[in-house]
Structure formats: structure tokens, C-alpha cells
CSV table of C-alpha atoms and ligand atoms in Angstrom, one decimal:
chain,number,residue,atom,x,y,z
A,1,MET,CA,52.9,158.9,65.9
A,2,ARG,CA,52.4,155.2,65.0
A,3,GLY,CA,55.4,154.3,67.2
A,4,PHE,CA,54.0,156.1,70.1
A,5,PHE,CA,50.5,154.3,69.7
A,6,VAL,CA,52.4,150.9,69.8
A,7,TYR,CA,54.2,151.9,72.8
A,8,TYR,CA,50.9,153.0,74.4
A,9,LEU,CA,49.4,149.7,73.5
A,10,LYS,CA,52.2,147.8,75.1
A,11,ILE,CA,51.9,149.8,78.3
A,12,LEU,CA,48.2,149.1,78.4
A,13,TRP,CA,48.8,145.4,77.8
A,14,ALA,CA,51.4,145.3,80.6
A,15,PHE,CA,49.0,147.0,82.9
A,16,LEU,CA,46.2,144.5,82.1
A,17,VAL,CA,48.6,141.5,82.6
A,18,ILE,CA,49.7,142.9,86.0
A,19,ASN,CA,46.1,143.5,87.2
A,20,GLU,CA,45.1,140.0,86.0
A,21,SER,CA,48.0,138.5,88.2
A,22,ILE,CA,47.0,140.3,91.1
A,23,ALA,CA,43.4,139.3,90.7
A,24,SER,CA,44.6,135.7,90.7
A,25,VAL,CA,46.7,136.1,93.6
A,26,THR,CA,43.9,137.8,95.7
A,27,LYS,CA,41.5,135.1,94.6
A,28,LEU,CA,43.3,132.4,96.6
A,29,SER,CA,41.4,131.5,99.8
A,30,PRO,CA,43.4,131.4,103.0
A,31,GLU,CA,43.0,127.5,102.9
A,32,ASN,CA,44.6,127.5,99.5
A,33,VAL,CA,47.4,129.9,100.6
A,34,TYR,CA,48.1,127.6,103.5
A,35,LYS,CA,48.3,124.6,101.2
A,36,LYS,CA,50.7,126.6,98.9
A,37,ILE,CA,53.0,127.2,101.8
A,38,LEU,CA,52.9,123.6,102.9
A,39,SER,CA,53.7,122.4,99.5
A,40,LEU,CA,56.7,124.7,99.4
A,41,ARG,CA,57.9,123.3,102.8
A,42,SER,CA,57.3,119.6,101.7
A,43,LEU,CA,60.1,117.3,100.8
A,44,PRO,CA,59.8,116.5,97.1
A,45,PHE,CA,58.2,113.3,96.4
A,46,GLU,CA,56.6,111.4,93.4
A,47,ASP,CA,52.9,110.7,93.6
A,48,CYS,CA,52.2,107.1,92.5
A,49,GLY,CA,48.4,107.4,92.2
A,50,SER,CA,47.1,108.7,95.4
A,51,LEU,CA,43.3,109.0,95.6
A,52,TYR,CA,43.6,111.7,98.2
A,53,ASN,CA,45.9,114.6,97.5
A,54,VAL,CA,49.1,114.6,99.5
A,55,ASN,CA,49.9,118.3,100.4
A,56,TYR,CA,53.0,117.8,102.6
A,57,LEU,CA,55.5,115.1,103.5
A,58,ASN,CA,58.0,115.4,106.3
A,59,ILE,CA,60.6,112.8,107.1
A,60,GLU,CA,62.4,113.2,110.5
A,61,SER,CA,66.0,114.7,110.1
A,62,CYS,CA,65.7,114.9,106.3
A,63,SER,CA,65.6,118.3,104.6
A,64,LYS,CA,66.5,117.3,101.2
A,65,VAL,CA,66.4,114.2,98.9
A,66,PRO,CA,67.7,111.6,98.8
A,67,CYS,CA,66.9,111.3,102.6
A,68,SER,CA,69.9,109.8,104.5
A,69,MET,CA,68.6,106.9,106.6
A,70,THR,CA,70.8,105.2,109.1
A,71,ARG,CA,70.6,101.3,109.4
A,72,ASN,CA,69.1,100.3,112.6
A,73,SER,CA,67.3,103.5,113.4
A,74,THR,CA,63.5,104.5,113.5
A,75,VAL,CA,62.4,107.4,111.4
A,76,LYS,CA,59.1,109.3,111.8
A,77,VAL,CA,57.2,110.3,108.7
A,78,THR,CA,54.4,112.8,108.7
A,79,VAL,CA,52.0,113.4,105.8
A,80,LEU,CA,49.2,115.9,105.4
A,81,PHE,CA,46.6,115.0,102.9
A,82,ASP,CA,43.1,116.0,101.9
A,83,ASP,CA,40.5,113.2,102.6
A,84,ASN,CA,37.8,115.3,100.8
A,85,GLY,CA,35.6,115.2,103.9
A,86,ASN,CA,35.6,111.4,104.0
A,87,GLY,CA,36.6,111.3,107.7
A,88,VAL,CA,39.5,108.8,107.1
A,89,SER,CA,40.2,107.0,110.4
A,90,PHE,CA,41.9,103.9,109.3
A,91,LEU,CA,45.1,103.4,107.3
A,92,LYS,CA,46.8,100.2,106.5
A,93,HIS,CA,50.4,100.9,105.6
A,94,GLU,CA,52.4,99.0,103.0
A,95,VAL,CA,55.8,100.4,102.7
A,96,ARG,CA,58.7,98.9,100.6
A,97,TRP,CA,62.4,99.7,100.2
A,98,VAL,CA,63.1,99.6,96.5
A,99,PHE,CA,66.6,99.2,95.3
A,100,THR,CA,67.9,98.3,91.9
A,101,TYR,CA,68.0,94.6,92.6
A,102,LEU,CA,65.9,94.3,95.8
A,103,LYS,CA,62.5,95.2,96.8
A,104,THR,CA,61.7,94.5,100.6
A,105,LYS,CA,58.8,95.3,102.9
A,106,ALA,CA,59.6,97.9,105.6
A,107,ALA,CA,58.4,97.6,109.2
A,108,ILE,CA,56.0,100.4,110.1
A,109,SER,CA,54.4,101.2,113.4
A,110,PRO,CA,51.7,101.8,114.4
A,111,ASP,CA,50.2,99.7,111.5
A,112,PRO,CA,47.4,99.7,110.9
A,113,CYS,CA,46.9,103.3,112.1
A,114,ASP,CA,43.2,102.9,113.4
A,115,GLY,CA,42.8,105.9,115.7
A,116,ASP,CA,44.1,104.1,118.8
A,117,HIS,CA,47.5,105.9,118.7
A,118,ASN,CA,46.5,109.4,117.7
A,119,CYS,CA,48.2,108.7,114.4
A,120,ILE,CA,45.5,110.4,112.3
A,121,LEU,CA,44.8,113.9,113.2
A,122,ASN,CA,42.7,116.7,111.8
A,123,VAL,CA,44.7,119.7,110.5
A,124,ASN,CA,42.4,122.6,109.6
A,125,GLU,CA,40.3,121.1,106.7
A,126,SER,CA,42.9,118.4,106.0
A,127,LYS,CA,44.1,115.2,107.8
A,128,SER,CA,47.6,114.3,108.8
A,129,TYR,CA,49.1,110.9,109.8
A,130,TRP,CA,52.4,109.9,111.2
A,131,ALA,CA,54.2,106.6,111.4
A,132,ASN,CA,57.6,105.4,112.4
A,133,ILE,CA,59.7,103.2,110.0
A,134,TYR,CA,62.3,101.0,111.0
A,135,VAL,CA,65.6,101.1,108.9
A,136,ASN,CA,66.5,97.4,108.9
A,137,PRO,CA,70.2,96.7,109.7
A,138,THR,CA,70.2,94.3,106.7
A,139,LEU,CA,69.3,97.0,104.1
A,140,PRO,CA,72.1,97.6,101.6
A,141,VAL,CA,74.2,100.7,102.0
A,142,MET,CA,73.1,102.3,98.8
A,143,ARG,CA,70.6,104.7,97.1
A,144,GLY,CA,67.1,103.5,96.6
A,145,SER,CA,63.6,104.7,97.3
A,146,MET,CA,60.9,104.3,99.9
A,147,LEU,CA,57.5,103.6,98.4
A,148,TRP,CA,54.6,104.3,100.7
A,149,GLU,CA,51.1,103.0,100.2
A,150,ALA,CA,48.4,103.6,102.6
A,151,LYS,CA,45.1,101.7,102.1
A,152,ASP,CA,41.7,101.7,103.7
A,153,GLU,CA,39.8,98.8,105.3
A,154,ASN,CA,38.9,97.4,101.8
A,155,ASN,CA,42.5,97.4,100.6
A,156,LYS,CA,41.8,100.3,98.4
A,157,ASN,CA,44.7,102.6,97.8
A,158,LEU,CA,44.3,106.1,99.3
A,159,ILE,CA,47.9,107.3,99.3
A,160,CYS,CA,50.9,106.5,97.4
A,161,PHE,CA,54.2,108.4,97.2
A,162,GLU,CA,57.8,107.6,96.5
A,163,VAL,CA,60.8,109.4,97.8
A,164,PRO,CA,64.5,108.8,97.2
A,165,VAL,CA,66.5,107.6,100.1
A,166,VAL,CA,70.1,106.6,100.7
A,167,ILE,CA,70.9,104.0,103.5
A,168,THR,CA,73.9,104.7,105.5
A,169,GLU,CA,75.7,102.8,108.2
B,201,LIG,C1,45.5,126.2,109.6
B,201,LIG,O1,45.5,127.2,108.6
B,201,LIG,C2,45.9,128.5,108.9
B,201,LIG,C3,45.7,129.3,107.7
B,201,LIG,O2,44.5,129.1,107.2
B,201,LIG,C4,47.4,128.4,109.4
B,201,LIG,O3,47.8,129.7,109.7
B,201,LIG,C5,47.6,127.6,110.6
B,201,LIG,O4,48.9,127.4,110.9
B,201,LIG,C6,46.9,126.2,110.3
B,201,LIG,N1,46.9,125.3,111.4
B,201,LIG,C7,47.8,124.3,111.5
B,201,LIG,C8,47.7,123.4,112.7
B,201,LIG,O5,48.6,123.9,110.7
B,202,LIG,C1,70.5,98.1,116.9
B,202,LIG,O1,70.5,99.2,117.9
B,202,LIG,C2,70.3,98.7,119.3
B,202,LIG,C3,70.3,99.9,120.1
B,202,LIG,O2,69.6,101.0,119.7
B,202,LIG,C4,71.3,97.6,119.6
B,202,LIG,O3,71.1,97.2,121.0
B,202,LIG,C5,71.3,96.6,118.6
B,202,LIG,O4,72.3,95.8,118.8
B,202,LIG,C6,71.4,97.1,117.1
B,202,LIG,N1,71.3,96.0,116.3
B,202,LIG,C7,72.1,95.9,115.2
B,202,LIG,C8,71.9,94.7,114.3
B,202,LIG,O5,73.0,96.6,115.0
């Protein structure tokens, strides 16, 4: 009898837990579901102190890290972020290639992104920006990372992320 009661309690508990998880799934707004999907499609990156939440990172012709980047090529980078309704319309990029013994500034275009090039776009309730990064022919052929900072007019850091790369010939 007692065994049966414990069994019954277990079923009741399982039922409650399942109900709870269904409730938490259905509580997600379409916006949150969309962000969840975005984050699953994003390349993995390390956030290094973004003020605005970065939801998604895409690097042209890179589906997994480290991103292979060919010297003397131009690669398009796209980022989706929440500007918390602040109407961000200016971004000054400061991008560096980081290797074990070398840290060097990357050439980005357009920079700054000030709305003249359609480089900042509204995407649903969020913002996106794109920019091209030039893979300098003098970069060492080795693993490293790309450290991307985007700042506002007052040099305040809005976005910072780092992604592993490997430079190839
Ligand atoms: C905007 O969000 C909806 C879901 O809320 C999604 O289906 C749609 O693809 C999004 N639009 C863009 C341009 O990403
Ligand atoms: C870079 O590529 C261009 C063509 O896309 C070529 O003309 C140029 O010589 C290359 N530079 C180096 C340093 O390889």
C-alpha cells in the first residue's frame, strides 16, 4: 500500500513538472522565440562586455569556428543586437586581429557606420549592422581571434565580441 502511495506521488510530481515546463515554453513571446532561434543559428562568440545584447553573429562563408579567413580577401560580418529602443544610428568600429605574439588593427568598411551606407538596419524590435573586414595579406597564417568593438559618438563601447579565426593563404 505504502509502495503504491509513493508511486502515486512520483506520477503526480512528474505530471506537475511536465505541466510547469509546458507553461514556461508557452509563456515565451514570439519575439523571444525568434531570438532563441537566432541565437541557435548564430556563430558561437565570446562577449567581452557588450552594453547591448548581441543576439546573432554571421561571418560570410563561415559555418563553424574557428572561421577560416583567406589572406587578401574581404569578408562580410553581420551582427544583430538589441539597442533597447535607443535608436542607435552610429557605430565606430575598432577591430583587431589577435594572435599569440601580435595584435593588429583590422581595416573595416564602412567605418564609421553612420547611416549613409544602410549599414544599420531595423530588424523587428532589434538592430543589425554589417561591415566588411579586409584580411590583410601580411597577417600570419595561424590561429588567432578577431576582436570586434563597436562604439558610439562618445567612444562608449556598445558591442564587444571575440571569435576564433584561422588565417589561410
Ligand atoms: C521578425 O520576427 C518574426 C517572428 O516574430 C520572424 O518570423 C521574422 O522572420 C522576423 N523578421 C526578420 C526580418 O528577421
Ligand atoms: C590581392 O588581390 C588582388 C586581386 O583581388 C590582387 O590584384 C593583389 O595583387 C593581391 N595582393 C596581394 C598582396 O596578394
